Protein backbone atom coordinates (compact mmCIF):
# COMPACT_ATOMS: atom_id res chain seq x y z
CA UNK A 1 0.00 0.00 0.00
CA UNK A 2 2.85 2.38 0.79
CA UNK A 3 4.32 1.93 -2.73
CA UNK A 4 0.91 2.70 -4.25
CA UNK A 5 0.65 5.88 -2.17
CA UNK A 6 4.22 6.90 -3.08
CA UNK A 7 3.33 6.42 -6.79
CA UNK A 8 0.15 8.51 -6.39
CA UNK A 9 2.10 11.26 -4.63
CA UNK A 10 4.82 11.21 -7.29
CA UNK A 11 2.13 11.43 -9.99
CA UNK A 12 0.45 14.35 -8.22
CA UNK A 13 3.74 16.20 -7.88
CA UNK A 14 4.49 15.70 -11.59
CA UNK A 15 0.96 16.85 -12.49
CA UNK A 16 1.43 19.92 -10.30
CA UNK A 17 4.69 20.73 -12.08
CA UNK A 18 3.11 20.14 -15.51
CA UNK A 19 -0.24 21.88 -15.10
CA UNK A 20 -0.23 24.34 -12.19
CA UNK A 21 0.82 27.97 -12.19
CA UNK A 22 1.02 28.95 -8.54
CA UNK A 23 0.08 32.39 -7.26
CA UNK A 24 2.82 34.71 -5.96
CA UNK A 25 5.77 32.30 -6.18
CA UNK A 26 8.81 31.85 -8.38
CA UNK A 27 8.47 28.59 -10.32
CA UNK A 28 12.11 28.10 -11.28
CA UNK A 29 12.99 26.15 -8.09
CA UNK A 30 10.25 23.65 -8.95
CA UNK A 31 12.00 22.67 -12.20
CA UNK A 32 14.64 20.75 -10.27
CA UNK A 33 12.84 20.37 -6.97
CA UNK A 34 9.42 19.54 -5.71
CA UNK A 35 6.59 22.06 -5.32
CA UNK A 36 4.79 21.97 -1.97
CA UNK A 37 1.57 19.99 -2.12
CA UNK A 38 -0.76 20.06 0.90
CA UNK A 39 -3.34 17.35 1.44
CA UNK A 40 -5.15 18.42 4.60
CA UNK A 41 -5.45 21.21 7.14
CA UNK A 42 -6.86 21.64 10.64
CA UNK A 43 -6.85 24.78 12.75
CA UNK A 44 -3.60 26.53 11.81
CA UNK A 45 -1.75 23.39 10.68
CA UNK A 46 -1.17 22.20 7.12
CA UNK A 47 -0.06 18.67 6.28
CA UNK A 48 1.93 18.12 3.10
CA UNK A 49 1.79 15.20 0.72
CA UNK A 50 4.53 13.42 2.71
CA UNK A 51 2.74 13.80 6.07
CA UNK A 52 4.93 16.62 7.38
CA UNK A 53 3.01 19.31 9.33
CA UNK A 54 3.51 23.05 9.00
CA UNK A 55 2.16 26.05 10.86
CA UNK A 56 0.20 28.11 8.33
CA UNK A 57 1.51 31.57 9.13
CA UNK A 58 0.12 33.13 5.93
CA UNK A 59 -3.50 32.12 6.35
CA UNK A 60 -4.06 30.06 3.22
CA UNK A 61 -1.15 31.40 1.19
CA UNK A 62 -2.86 34.69 0.37
CA UNK A 63 -4.13 35.76 3.78
CA UNK A 64 -7.74 34.57 3.47
CA UNK A 65 -8.20 31.66 5.91
CA UNK A 66 -8.17 33.86 8.99
CA UNK A 67 -10.47 31.63 11.04
CA UNK A 68 -8.42 28.47 10.50
CA UNK A 69 -9.19 25.19 8.80
CA UNK A 70 -11.73 22.53 9.64
CA UNK A 71 -14.31 24.71 11.35
CA UNK A 72 -17.32 22.39 11.38
CA UNK A 73 -19.80 25.16 12.23
CA UNK A 74 -18.67 27.09 9.15
CA UNK A 75 -18.77 23.99 6.95
CA UNK A 76 -22.33 23.30 8.13
CA UNK A 77 -23.42 26.89 7.46
CA UNK A 78 -21.90 26.74 3.98
CA UNK A 79 -23.49 23.35 3.33
CA UNK A 80 -26.91 24.61 4.44
CA UNK A 81 -26.62 27.67 2.19
CA UNK A 82 -25.41 25.59 -0.77
CA UNK A 83 -28.52 23.43 -0.40
CA UNK A 84 -30.80 26.49 -0.15
CA UNK A 85 -29.25 28.62 -2.91
CA UNK A 86 -25.59 28.15 -3.85
CA UNK A 87 -25.03 31.35 -5.81
CA UNK A 88 -26.57 34.33 -7.42
CA UNK A 89 -24.53 37.26 -8.76
CA UNK A 90 -25.18 40.35 -6.73
CA UNK A 91 -26.99 42.06 -9.57
CA UNK A 92 -29.95 41.18 -7.32
CA UNK A 93 -30.21 40.66 -3.60
CA UNK A 94 -30.17 37.38 -1.74
CA UNK A 95 -30.86 36.75 1.93
CA UNK A 96 -27.29 36.15 3.25
CA UNK A 97 -25.89 39.10 1.29
CA UNK A 98 -28.62 41.45 2.50
CA UNK A 99 -28.15 40.40 6.13
CA UNK A 100 -24.37 40.78 5.94
CA UNK A 101 -24.62 44.14 4.16
CA UNK A 102 -26.91 45.42 6.94
CA UNK A 103 -24.51 44.21 9.64
CA UNK A 104 -21.54 45.88 7.94
CA UNK A 105 -23.46 49.07 7.13
CA UNK A 106 -24.39 49.47 10.80
CA UNK A 107 -20.66 49.89 11.51
CA UNK A 108 -20.27 52.64 8.89
CA UNK A 109 -21.01 56.37 9.16
CA UNK A 110 -24.68 57.21 8.45
CA UNK A 111 -23.87 58.88 5.14
CA UNK A 112 -21.88 56.00 3.62
CA UNK A 113 -23.97 52.91 4.19
CA UNK A 114 -23.72 50.96 0.95
CA UNK A 115 -21.71 47.75 0.80
CA UNK A 116 -20.08 46.25 -2.29
CA UNK A 117 -19.04 42.62 -2.00
CA UNK A 118 -15.98 41.33 -3.78
CA UNK A 119 -14.34 37.93 -3.88
CA UNK A 120 -10.75 39.18 -3.76
CA UNK A 121 -8.66 42.15 -2.74
CA UNK A 122 -7.58 42.69 -6.34
CA UNK A 123 -11.20 42.83 -7.46
CA UNK A 124 -12.11 45.15 -4.57
CA UNK A 125 -9.33 47.54 -5.56
CA UNK A 126 -10.37 47.41 -9.22
CA UNK A 127 -13.92 48.37 -8.24
CA UNK A 128 -12.66 51.13 -5.91
CA UNK A 129 -10.59 52.61 -8.77
CA UNK A 130 -13.63 52.54 -11.05
CA UNK A 131 -15.88 54.08 -8.37
CA UNK A 132 -13.36 56.87 -7.73
CA UNK A 133 -13.12 57.71 -11.44
CA UNK A 134 -16.89 57.65 -11.88
CA UNK A 135 -17.42 59.79 -8.78
CA UNK A 136 -15.00 62.39 -10.15
CA UNK A 137 -16.74 62.50 -13.51
CA UNK A 138 -20.29 62.55 -12.18
CA UNK A 139 -20.01 64.63 -8.99
CA UNK A 140 -16.90 66.75 -9.52
CA UNK A 141 -17.34 67.13 -13.29
CA UNK A 142 -13.62 66.46 -13.71
CA UNK A 143 -11.81 63.70 -15.52
CA UNK A 144 -9.73 62.49 -12.59
CA UNK A 145 -7.95 59.25 -13.29
CA UNK A 146 -4.73 59.06 -11.24
CA UNK A 147 -4.54 56.67 -8.31
CA UNK A 148 -2.29 57.44 -5.36
CA UNK A 149 -0.85 54.42 -3.60
CA UNK A 150 1.63 53.64 -0.85
CA UNK A 151 4.99 52.63 -2.30
CA UNK A 152 5.98 49.01 -1.51
CA UNK A 153 2.43 48.04 -0.52
CA UNK A 154 0.68 45.12 -2.20
CA UNK A 155 -2.73 45.86 -3.74
CA UNK A 156 -3.39 42.86 -5.96
CA UNK A 157 -2.46 41.13 -9.18
CA UNK A 158 -5.01 42.37 -11.71
CA UNK A 159 -3.50 44.99 -14.03
CA UNK A 160 -4.91 48.08 -12.33
CA UNK A 161 -4.26 46.75 -8.82
CA UNK A 162 -0.78 45.66 -9.88
CA UNK A 163 -0.20 49.17 -11.23
CA UNK A 164 -0.85 50.50 -7.72
CA UNK A 165 1.45 47.92 -6.17
CA UNK A 166 4.85 49.37 -5.38
CA UNK A 167 6.65 46.05 -5.46
CA UNK A 168 8.72 45.87 -8.64
CA UNK A 169 9.29 42.13 -8.33
CA UNK A 170 5.53 41.59 -8.67
CA UNK A 171 5.22 44.06 -11.58
CA UNK A 172 8.12 42.78 -13.72
CA UNK A 173 7.08 41.38 -17.07
CA UNK A 174 3.49 42.68 -16.99
CA UNK A 175 3.93 46.20 -18.39
CA UNK A 176 2.90 48.54 -19.62
CA UNK A 177 0.70 48.96 -16.59
CA UNK A 178 -2.28 51.24 -16.12
mmCIF file with all atom_site columns, C-alpha atoms in Angstrom:
data_model
loop_
_atom_site.group_PDB
_atom_site.id
_atom_site.type_symbol
_atom_site.label_atom_id
_atom_site.label_alt_id
_atom_site.label_comp_id
_atom_site.label_asym_id
_atom_site.label_entity_id
_atom_site.label_seq_id
_atom_site.pdbx_PDB_ins_code
_atom_site.Cartn_x
_atom_site.Cartn_y
_atom_site.Cartn_z
_atom_site.occupancy
_atom_site.B_iso_or_equiv
_atom_site.pdbx_formal_charge
_atom_site.auth_seq_id
_atom_site.auth_comp_id
_atom_site.auth_asym_id
_atom_site.auth_atom_id
_atom_site.pdbx_PDB_model_num
ATOM 1   C CA . UNK A 1 1   ? 0.000   0.000  0.000   1.00 0.00 ? 1   UNK A CA 1
ATOM 2   C CA . UNK A 1 2   ? 2.853   2.381  0.792   1.00 0.00 ? 2   UNK A CA 1
ATOM 3   C CA . UNK A 1 3   ? 4.317   1.928  -2.730  1.00 0.00 ? 3   UNK A CA 1
ATOM 4   C CA . UNK A 1 4   ? 0.906   2.697  -4.252  1.00 0.00 ? 4   UNK A CA 1
ATOM 5   C CA . UNK A 1 5   ? 0.650   5.880  -2.166  1.00 0.00 ? 5   UNK A CA 1
ATOM 6   C CA . UNK A 1 6   ? 4.224   6.899  -3.084  1.00 0.00 ? 6   UNK A CA 1
ATOM 7   C CA . UNK A 1 7   ? 3.335   6.418  -6.792  1.00 0.00 ? 7   UNK A CA 1
ATOM 8   C CA . UNK A 1 8   ? 0.154   8.507  -6.389  1.00 0.00 ? 8   UNK A CA 1
ATOM 9   C CA . UNK A 1 9   ? 2.097   11.257 -4.632  1.00 0.00 ? 9   UNK A CA 1
ATOM 10  C CA . UNK A 1 10  ? 4.819   11.210 -7.287  1.00 0.00 ? 10  UNK A CA 1
ATOM 11  C CA . UNK A 1 11  ? 2.127   11.431 -9.989  1.00 0.00 ? 11  UNK A CA 1
ATOM 12  C CA . UNK A 1 12  ? 0.446   14.355 -8.222  1.00 0.00 ? 12  UNK A CA 1
ATOM 13  C CA . UNK A 1 13  ? 3.742   16.204 -7.882  1.00 0.00 ? 13  UNK A CA 1
ATOM 14  C CA . UNK A 1 14  ? 4.492   15.698 -11.586 1.00 0.00 ? 14  UNK A CA 1
ATOM 15  C CA . UNK A 1 15  ? 0.962   16.851 -12.492 1.00 0.00 ? 15  UNK A CA 1
ATOM 16  C CA . UNK A 1 16  ? 1.433   19.917 -10.303 1.00 0.00 ? 16  UNK A CA 1
ATOM 17  C CA . UNK A 1 17  ? 4.693   20.727 -12.084 1.00 0.00 ? 17  UNK A CA 1
ATOM 18  C CA . UNK A 1 18  ? 3.106   20.136 -15.512 1.00 0.00 ? 18  UNK A CA 1
ATOM 19  C CA . UNK A 1 19  ? -0.244  21.882 -15.102 1.00 0.00 ? 19  UNK A CA 1
ATOM 20  C CA . UNK A 1 20  ? -0.229  24.338 -12.185 1.00 0.00 ? 20  UNK A CA 1
ATOM 21  C CA . UNK A 1 21  ? 0.815   27.967 -12.188 1.00 0.00 ? 21  UNK A CA 1
ATOM 22  C CA . UNK A 1 22  ? 1.019   28.951 -8.536  1.00 0.00 ? 22  UNK A CA 1
ATOM 23  C CA . UNK A 1 23  ? 0.083   32.394 -7.264  1.00 0.00 ? 23  UNK A CA 1
ATOM 24  C CA . UNK A 1 24  ? 2.820   34.713 -5.956  1.00 0.00 ? 24  UNK A CA 1
ATOM 25  C CA . UNK A 1 25  ? 5.767   32.297 -6.179  1.00 0.00 ? 25  UNK A CA 1
ATOM 26  C CA . UNK A 1 26  ? 8.808   31.848 -8.380  1.00 0.00 ? 26  UNK A CA 1
ATOM 27  C CA . UNK A 1 27  ? 8.475   28.595 -10.316 1.00 0.00 ? 27  UNK A CA 1
ATOM 28  C CA . UNK A 1 28  ? 12.108  28.096 -11.277 1.00 0.00 ? 28  UNK A CA 1
ATOM 29  C CA . UNK A 1 29  ? 12.993  26.145 -8.085  1.00 0.00 ? 29  UNK A CA 1
ATOM 30  C CA . UNK A 1 30  ? 10.248  23.648 -8.955  1.00 0.00 ? 30  UNK A CA 1
ATOM 31  C CA . UNK A 1 31  ? 11.999  22.672 -12.198 1.00 0.00 ? 31  UNK A CA 1
ATOM 32  C CA . UNK A 1 32  ? 14.644  20.749 -10.273 1.00 0.00 ? 32  UNK A CA 1
ATOM 33  C CA . UNK A 1 33  ? 12.841  20.370 -6.968  1.00 0.00 ? 33  UNK A CA 1
ATOM 34  C CA . UNK A 1 34  ? 9.424   19.542 -5.706  1.00 0.00 ? 34  UNK A CA 1
ATOM 35  C CA . UNK A 1 35  ? 6.589   22.063 -5.316  1.00 0.00 ? 35  UNK A CA 1
ATOM 36  C CA . UNK A 1 36  ? 4.795   21.971 -1.973  1.00 0.00 ? 36  UNK A CA 1
ATOM 37  C CA . UNK A 1 37  ? 1.567   19.986 -2.116  1.00 0.00 ? 37  UNK A CA 1
ATOM 38  C CA . UNK A 1 38  ? -0.757  20.056 0.897   1.00 0.00 ? 38  UNK A CA 1
ATOM 39  C CA . UNK A 1 39  ? -3.340  17.354 1.443   1.00 0.00 ? 39  UNK A CA 1
ATOM 40  C CA . UNK A 1 40  ? -5.145  18.423 4.600   1.00 0.00 ? 40  UNK A CA 1
ATOM 41  C CA . UNK A 1 41  ? -5.447  21.205 7.143   1.00 0.00 ? 41  UNK A CA 1
ATOM 42  C CA . UNK A 1 42  ? -6.861  21.636 10.636  1.00 0.00 ? 42  UNK A CA 1
ATOM 43  C CA . UNK A 1 43  ? -6.848  24.777 12.751  1.00 0.00 ? 43  UNK A CA 1
ATOM 44  C CA . UNK A 1 44  ? -3.596  26.525 11.806  1.00 0.00 ? 44  UNK A CA 1
ATOM 45  C CA . UNK A 1 45  ? -1.747  23.390 10.680  1.00 0.00 ? 45  UNK A CA 1
ATOM 46  C CA . UNK A 1 46  ? -1.171  22.203 7.121   1.00 0.00 ? 46  UNK A CA 1
ATOM 47  C CA . UNK A 1 47  ? -0.056  18.668 6.280   1.00 0.00 ? 47  UNK A CA 1
ATOM 48  C CA . UNK A 1 48  ? 1.927   18.123 3.099   1.00 0.00 ? 48  UNK A CA 1
ATOM 49  C CA . UNK A 1 49  ? 1.790   15.201 0.718   1.00 0.00 ? 49  UNK A CA 1
ATOM 50  C CA . UNK A 1 50  ? 4.533   13.416 2.706   1.00 0.00 ? 50  UNK A CA 1
ATOM 51  C CA . UNK A 1 51  ? 2.741   13.804 6.066   1.00 0.00 ? 51  UNK A CA 1
ATOM 52  C CA . UNK A 1 52  ? 4.931   16.622 7.383   1.00 0.00 ? 52  UNK A CA 1
ATOM 53  C CA . UNK A 1 53  ? 3.012   19.307 9.327   1.00 0.00 ? 53  UNK A CA 1
ATOM 54  C CA . UNK A 1 54  ? 3.515   23.052 9.003   1.00 0.00 ? 54  UNK A CA 1
ATOM 55  C CA . UNK A 1 55  ? 2.156   26.051 10.863  1.00 0.00 ? 55  UNK A CA 1
ATOM 56  C CA . UNK A 1 56  ? 0.202   28.108 8.330   1.00 0.00 ? 56  UNK A CA 1
ATOM 57  C CA . UNK A 1 57  ? 1.513   31.574 9.133   1.00 0.00 ? 57  UNK A CA 1
ATOM 58  C CA . UNK A 1 58  ? 0.125   33.135 5.929   1.00 0.00 ? 58  UNK A CA 1
ATOM 59  C CA . UNK A 1 59  ? -3.503  32.122 6.350   1.00 0.00 ? 59  UNK A CA 1
ATOM 60  C CA . UNK A 1 60  ? -4.057  30.060 3.222   1.00 0.00 ? 60  UNK A CA 1
ATOM 61  C CA . UNK A 1 61  ? -1.152  31.400 1.194   1.00 0.00 ? 61  UNK A CA 1
ATOM 62  C CA . UNK A 1 62  ? -2.862  34.695 0.373   1.00 0.00 ? 62  UNK A CA 1
ATOM 63  C CA . UNK A 1 63  ? -4.129  35.764 3.784   1.00 0.00 ? 63  UNK A CA 1
ATOM 64  C CA . UNK A 1 64  ? -7.736  34.568 3.474   1.00 0.00 ? 64  UNK A CA 1
ATOM 65  C CA . UNK A 1 65  ? -8.197  31.662 5.915   1.00 0.00 ? 65  UNK A CA 1
ATOM 66  C CA . UNK A 1 66  ? -8.169  33.865 8.993   1.00 0.00 ? 66  UNK A CA 1
ATOM 67  C CA . UNK A 1 67  ? -10.472 31.632 11.040  1.00 0.00 ? 67  UNK A CA 1
ATOM 68  C CA . UNK A 1 68  ? -8.423  28.474 10.500  1.00 0.00 ? 68  UNK A CA 1
ATOM 69  C CA . UNK A 1 69  ? -9.188  25.189 8.802   1.00 0.00 ? 69  UNK A CA 1
ATOM 70  C CA . UNK A 1 70  ? -11.731 22.529 9.637   1.00 0.00 ? 70  UNK A CA 1
ATOM 71  C CA . UNK A 1 71  ? -14.312 24.711 11.351  1.00 0.00 ? 71  UNK A CA 1
ATOM 72  C CA . UNK A 1 72  ? -17.321 22.388 11.384  1.00 0.00 ? 72  UNK A CA 1
ATOM 73  C CA . UNK A 1 73  ? -19.798 25.158 12.228  1.00 0.00 ? 73  UNK A CA 1
ATOM 74  C CA . UNK A 1 74  ? -18.674 27.095 9.150   1.00 0.00 ? 74  UNK A CA 1
ATOM 75  C CA . UNK A 1 75  ? -18.774 23.994 6.947   1.00 0.00 ? 75  UNK A CA 1
ATOM 76  C CA . UNK A 1 76  ? -22.327 23.300 8.135   1.00 0.00 ? 76  UNK A CA 1
ATOM 77  C CA . UNK A 1 77  ? -23.419 26.893 7.459   1.00 0.00 ? 77  UNK A CA 1
ATOM 78  C CA . UNK A 1 78  ? -21.897 26.744 3.979   1.00 0.00 ? 78  UNK A CA 1
ATOM 79  C CA . UNK A 1 79  ? -23.495 23.351 3.331   1.00 0.00 ? 79  UNK A CA 1
ATOM 80  C CA . UNK A 1 80  ? -26.911 24.612 4.435   1.00 0.00 ? 80  UNK A CA 1
ATOM 81  C CA . UNK A 1 81  ? -26.620 27.672 2.189   1.00 0.00 ? 81  UNK A CA 1
ATOM 82  C CA . UNK A 1 82  ? -25.411 25.594 -0.774  1.00 0.00 ? 82  UNK A CA 1
ATOM 83  C CA . UNK A 1 83  ? -28.521 23.431 -0.405  1.00 0.00 ? 83  UNK A CA 1
ATOM 84  C CA . UNK A 1 84  ? -30.795 26.491 -0.153  1.00 0.00 ? 84  UNK A CA 1
ATOM 85  C CA . UNK A 1 85  ? -29.249 28.619 -2.913  1.00 0.00 ? 85  UNK A CA 1
ATOM 86  C CA . UNK A 1 86  ? -25.593 28.148 -3.851  1.00 0.00 ? 86  UNK A CA 1
ATOM 87  C CA . UNK A 1 87  ? -25.028 31.352 -5.807  1.00 0.00 ? 87  UNK A CA 1
ATOM 88  C CA . UNK A 1 88  ? -26.569 34.332 -7.422  1.00 0.00 ? 88  UNK A CA 1
ATOM 89  C CA . UNK A 1 89  ? -24.534 37.258 -8.759  1.00 0.00 ? 89  UNK A CA 1
ATOM 90  C CA . UNK A 1 90  ? -25.178 40.351 -6.732  1.00 0.00 ? 90  UNK A CA 1
ATOM 91  C CA . UNK A 1 91  ? -26.988 42.060 -9.565  1.00 0.00 ? 91  UNK A CA 1
ATOM 92  C CA . UNK A 1 92  ? -29.951 41.177 -7.323  1.00 0.00 ? 92  UNK A CA 1
ATOM 93  C CA . UNK A 1 93  ? -30.214 40.661 -3.602  1.00 0.00 ? 93  UNK A CA 1
ATOM 94  C CA . UNK A 1 94  ? -30.170 37.385 -1.737  1.00 0.00 ? 94  UNK A CA 1
ATOM 95  C CA . UNK A 1 95  ? -30.857 36.750 1.934   1.00 0.00 ? 95  UNK A CA 1
ATOM 96  C CA . UNK A 1 96  ? -27.292 36.149 3.248   1.00 0.00 ? 96  UNK A CA 1
ATOM 97  C CA . UNK A 1 97  ? -25.887 39.101 1.289   1.00 0.00 ? 97  UNK A CA 1
ATOM 98  C CA . UNK A 1 98  ? -28.620 41.455 2.501   1.00 0.00 ? 98  UNK A CA 1
ATOM 99  C CA . UNK A 1 99  ? -28.154 40.403 6.131   1.00 0.00 ? 99  UNK A CA 1
ATOM 100 C CA . UNK A 1 100 ? -24.366 40.777 5.943   1.00 0.00 ? 100 UNK A CA 1
ATOM 101 C CA . UNK A 1 101 ? -24.618 44.144 4.159   1.00 0.00 ? 101 UNK A CA 1
ATOM 102 C CA . UNK A 1 102 ? -26.908 45.421 6.936   1.00 0.00 ? 102 UNK A CA 1
ATOM 103 C CA . UNK A 1 103 ? -24.513 44.211 9.638   1.00 0.00 ? 103 UNK A CA 1
ATOM 104 C CA . UNK A 1 104 ? -21.536 45.882 7.939   1.00 0.00 ? 104 UNK A CA 1
ATOM 105 C CA . UNK A 1 105 ? -23.459 49.069 7.133   1.00 0.00 ? 105 UNK A CA 1
ATOM 106 C CA . UNK A 1 106 ? -24.390 49.473 10.802  1.00 0.00 ? 106 UNK A CA 1
ATOM 107 C CA . UNK A 1 107 ? -20.656 49.885 11.513  1.00 0.00 ? 107 UNK A CA 1
ATOM 108 C CA . UNK A 1 108 ? -20.272 52.644 8.891   1.00 0.00 ? 108 UNK A CA 1
ATOM 109 C CA . UNK A 1 109 ? -21.012 56.368 9.156   1.00 0.00 ? 109 UNK A CA 1
ATOM 110 C CA . UNK A 1 110 ? -24.677 57.211 8.454   1.00 0.00 ? 110 UNK A CA 1
ATOM 111 C CA . UNK A 1 111 ? -23.872 58.879 5.140   1.00 0.00 ? 111 UNK A CA 1
ATOM 112 C CA . UNK A 1 112 ? -21.884 56.002 3.621   1.00 0.00 ? 112 UNK A CA 1
ATOM 113 C CA . UNK A 1 113 ? -23.973 52.908 4.192   1.00 0.00 ? 113 UNK A CA 1
ATOM 114 C CA . UNK A 1 114 ? -23.718 50.960 0.945   1.00 0.00 ? 114 UNK A CA 1
ATOM 115 C CA . UNK A 1 115 ? -21.708 47.749 0.802   1.00 0.00 ? 115 UNK A CA 1
ATOM 116 C CA . UNK A 1 116 ? -20.078 46.248 -2.287  1.00 0.00 ? 116 UNK A CA 1
ATOM 117 C CA . UNK A 1 117 ? -19.035 42.617 -2.002  1.00 0.00 ? 117 UNK A CA 1
ATOM 118 C CA . UNK A 1 118 ? -15.976 41.329 -3.781  1.00 0.00 ? 118 UNK A CA 1
ATOM 119 C CA . UNK A 1 119 ? -14.340 37.927 -3.882  1.00 0.00 ? 119 UNK A CA 1
ATOM 120 C CA . UNK A 1 120 ? -10.754 39.178 -3.759  1.00 0.00 ? 120 UNK A CA 1
ATOM 121 C CA . UNK A 1 121 ? -8.659  42.155 -2.735  1.00 0.00 ? 121 UNK A CA 1
ATOM 122 C CA . UNK A 1 122 ? -7.580  42.689 -6.335  1.00 0.00 ? 122 UNK A CA 1
ATOM 123 C CA . UNK A 1 123 ? -11.197 42.833 -7.462  1.00 0.00 ? 123 UNK A CA 1
ATOM 124 C CA . UNK A 1 124 ? -12.114 45.145 -4.573  1.00 0.00 ? 124 UNK A CA 1
ATOM 125 C CA . UNK A 1 125 ? -9.326  47.536 -5.563  1.00 0.00 ? 125 UNK A CA 1
ATOM 126 C CA . UNK A 1 126 ? -10.372 47.412 -9.224  1.00 0.00 ? 126 UNK A CA 1
ATOM 127 C CA . UNK A 1 127 ? -13.923 48.372 -8.237  1.00 0.00 ? 127 UNK A CA 1
ATOM 128 C CA . UNK A 1 128 ? -12.659 51.133 -5.913  1.00 0.00 ? 128 UNK A CA 1
ATOM 129 C CA . UNK A 1 129 ? -10.591 52.607 -8.770  1.00 0.00 ? 129 UNK A CA 1
ATOM 130 C CA . UNK A 1 130 ? -13.632 52.545 -11.050 1.00 0.00 ? 130 UNK A CA 1
ATOM 131 C CA . UNK A 1 131 ? -15.876 54.080 -8.373  1.00 0.00 ? 131 UNK A CA 1
ATOM 132 C CA . UNK A 1 132 ? -13.361 56.867 -7.731  1.00 0.00 ? 132 UNK A CA 1
ATOM 133 C CA . UNK A 1 133 ? -13.116 57.707 -11.444 1.00 0.00 ? 133 UNK A CA 1
ATOM 134 C CA . UNK A 1 134 ? -16.888 57.649 -11.879 1.00 0.00 ? 134 UNK A CA 1
ATOM 135 C CA . UNK A 1 135 ? -17.419 59.794 -8.777  1.00 0.00 ? 135 UNK A CA 1
ATOM 136 C CA . UNK A 1 136 ? -14.998 62.393 -10.145 1.00 0.00 ? 136 UNK A CA 1
ATOM 137 C CA . UNK A 1 137 ? -16.737 62.502 -13.510 1.00 0.00 ? 137 UNK A CA 1
ATOM 138 C CA . UNK A 1 138 ? -20.294 62.551 -12.177 1.00 0.00 ? 138 UNK A CA 1
ATOM 139 C CA . UNK A 1 139 ? -20.007 64.632 -8.987  1.00 0.00 ? 139 UNK A CA 1
ATOM 140 C CA . UNK A 1 140 ? -16.905 66.749 -9.517  1.00 0.00 ? 140 UNK A CA 1
ATOM 141 C CA . UNK A 1 141 ? -17.344 67.126 -13.293 1.00 0.00 ? 141 UNK A CA 1
ATOM 142 C CA . UNK A 1 142 ? -13.620 66.463 -13.706 1.00 0.00 ? 142 UNK A CA 1
ATOM 143 C CA . UNK A 1 143 ? -11.808 63.702 -15.522 1.00 0.00 ? 143 UNK A CA 1
ATOM 144 C CA . UNK A 1 144 ? -9.726  62.494 -12.588 1.00 0.00 ? 144 UNK A CA 1
ATOM 145 C CA . UNK A 1 145 ? -7.948  59.247 -13.285 1.00 0.00 ? 145 UNK A CA 1
ATOM 146 C CA . UNK A 1 146 ? -4.726  59.057 -11.244 1.00 0.00 ? 146 UNK A CA 1
ATOM 147 C CA . UNK A 1 147 ? -4.543  56.670 -8.310  1.00 0.00 ? 147 UNK A CA 1
ATOM 148 C CA . UNK A 1 148 ? -2.289  57.436 -5.356  1.00 0.00 ? 148 UNK A CA 1
ATOM 149 C CA . UNK A 1 149 ? -0.855  54.416 -3.604  1.00 0.00 ? 149 UNK A CA 1
ATOM 150 C CA . UNK A 1 150 ? 1.633   53.635 -0.853  1.00 0.00 ? 150 UNK A CA 1
ATOM 151 C CA . UNK A 1 151 ? 4.987   52.632 -2.301  1.00 0.00 ? 151 UNK A CA 1
ATOM 152 C CA . UNK A 1 152 ? 5.985   49.015 -1.512  1.00 0.00 ? 152 UNK A CA 1
ATOM 153 C CA . UNK A 1 153 ? 2.428   48.038 -0.524  1.00 0.00 ? 153 UNK A CA 1
ATOM 154 C CA . UNK A 1 154 ? 0.678   45.124 -2.201  1.00 0.00 ? 154 UNK A CA 1
ATOM 155 C CA . UNK A 1 155 ? -2.728  45.861 -3.736  1.00 0.00 ? 155 UNK A CA 1
ATOM 156 C CA . UNK A 1 156 ? -3.388  42.858 -5.958  1.00 0.00 ? 156 UNK A CA 1
ATOM 157 C CA . UNK A 1 157 ? -2.462  41.130 -9.184  1.00 0.00 ? 157 UNK A CA 1
ATOM 158 C CA . UNK A 1 158 ? -5.009  42.375 -11.709 1.00 0.00 ? 158 UNK A CA 1
ATOM 159 C CA . UNK A 1 159 ? -3.503  44.994 -14.029 1.00 0.00 ? 159 UNK A CA 1
ATOM 160 C CA . UNK A 1 160 ? -4.913  48.083 -12.329 1.00 0.00 ? 160 UNK A CA 1
ATOM 161 C CA . UNK A 1 161 ? -4.261  46.749 -8.815  1.00 0.00 ? 161 UNK A CA 1
ATOM 162 C CA . UNK A 1 162 ? -0.778  45.664 -9.875  1.00 0.00 ? 162 UNK A CA 1
ATOM 163 C CA . UNK A 1 163 ? -0.205  49.173 -11.233 1.00 0.00 ? 163 UNK A CA 1
ATOM 164 C CA . UNK A 1 164 ? -0.849  50.501 -7.724  1.00 0.00 ? 164 UNK A CA 1
ATOM 165 C CA . UNK A 1 165 ? 1.451   47.918 -6.170  1.00 0.00 ? 165 UNK A CA 1
ATOM 166 C CA . UNK A 1 166 ? 4.847   49.372 -5.375  1.00 0.00 ? 166 UNK A CA 1
ATOM 167 C CA . UNK A 1 167 ? 6.651   46.053 -5.462  1.00 0.00 ? 167 UNK A CA 1
ATOM 168 C CA . UNK A 1 168 ? 8.724   45.873 -8.639  1.00 0.00 ? 168 UNK A CA 1
ATOM 169 C CA . UNK A 1 169 ? 9.292   42.128 -8.328  1.00 0.00 ? 169 UNK A CA 1
ATOM 170 C CA . UNK A 1 170 ? 5.534   41.587 -8.671  1.00 0.00 ? 170 UNK A CA 1
ATOM 171 C CA . UNK A 1 171 ? 5.223   44.059 -11.576 1.00 0.00 ? 171 UNK A CA 1
ATOM 172 C CA . UNK A 1 172 ? 8.115   42.782 -13.718 1.00 0.00 ? 172 UNK A CA 1
ATOM 173 C CA . UNK A 1 173 ? 7.078   41.384 -17.067 1.00 0.00 ? 173 UNK A CA 1
ATOM 174 C CA . UNK A 1 174 ? 3.493   42.677 -16.993 1.00 0.00 ? 174 UNK A CA 1
ATOM 175 C CA . UNK A 1 175 ? 3.929   46.204 -18.392 1.00 0.00 ? 175 UNK A CA 1
ATOM 176 C CA . UNK A 1 176 ? 2.903   48.538 -19.621 1.00 0.00 ? 176 UNK A CA 1
ATOM 177 C CA . UNK A 1 177 ? 0.701   48.956 -16.585 1.00 0.00 ? 177 UNK A CA 1
ATOM 178 C CA . UNK A 1 178 ? -2.278  51.240 -16.116 1.00 0.00 ? 178 UNK A CA 1
#
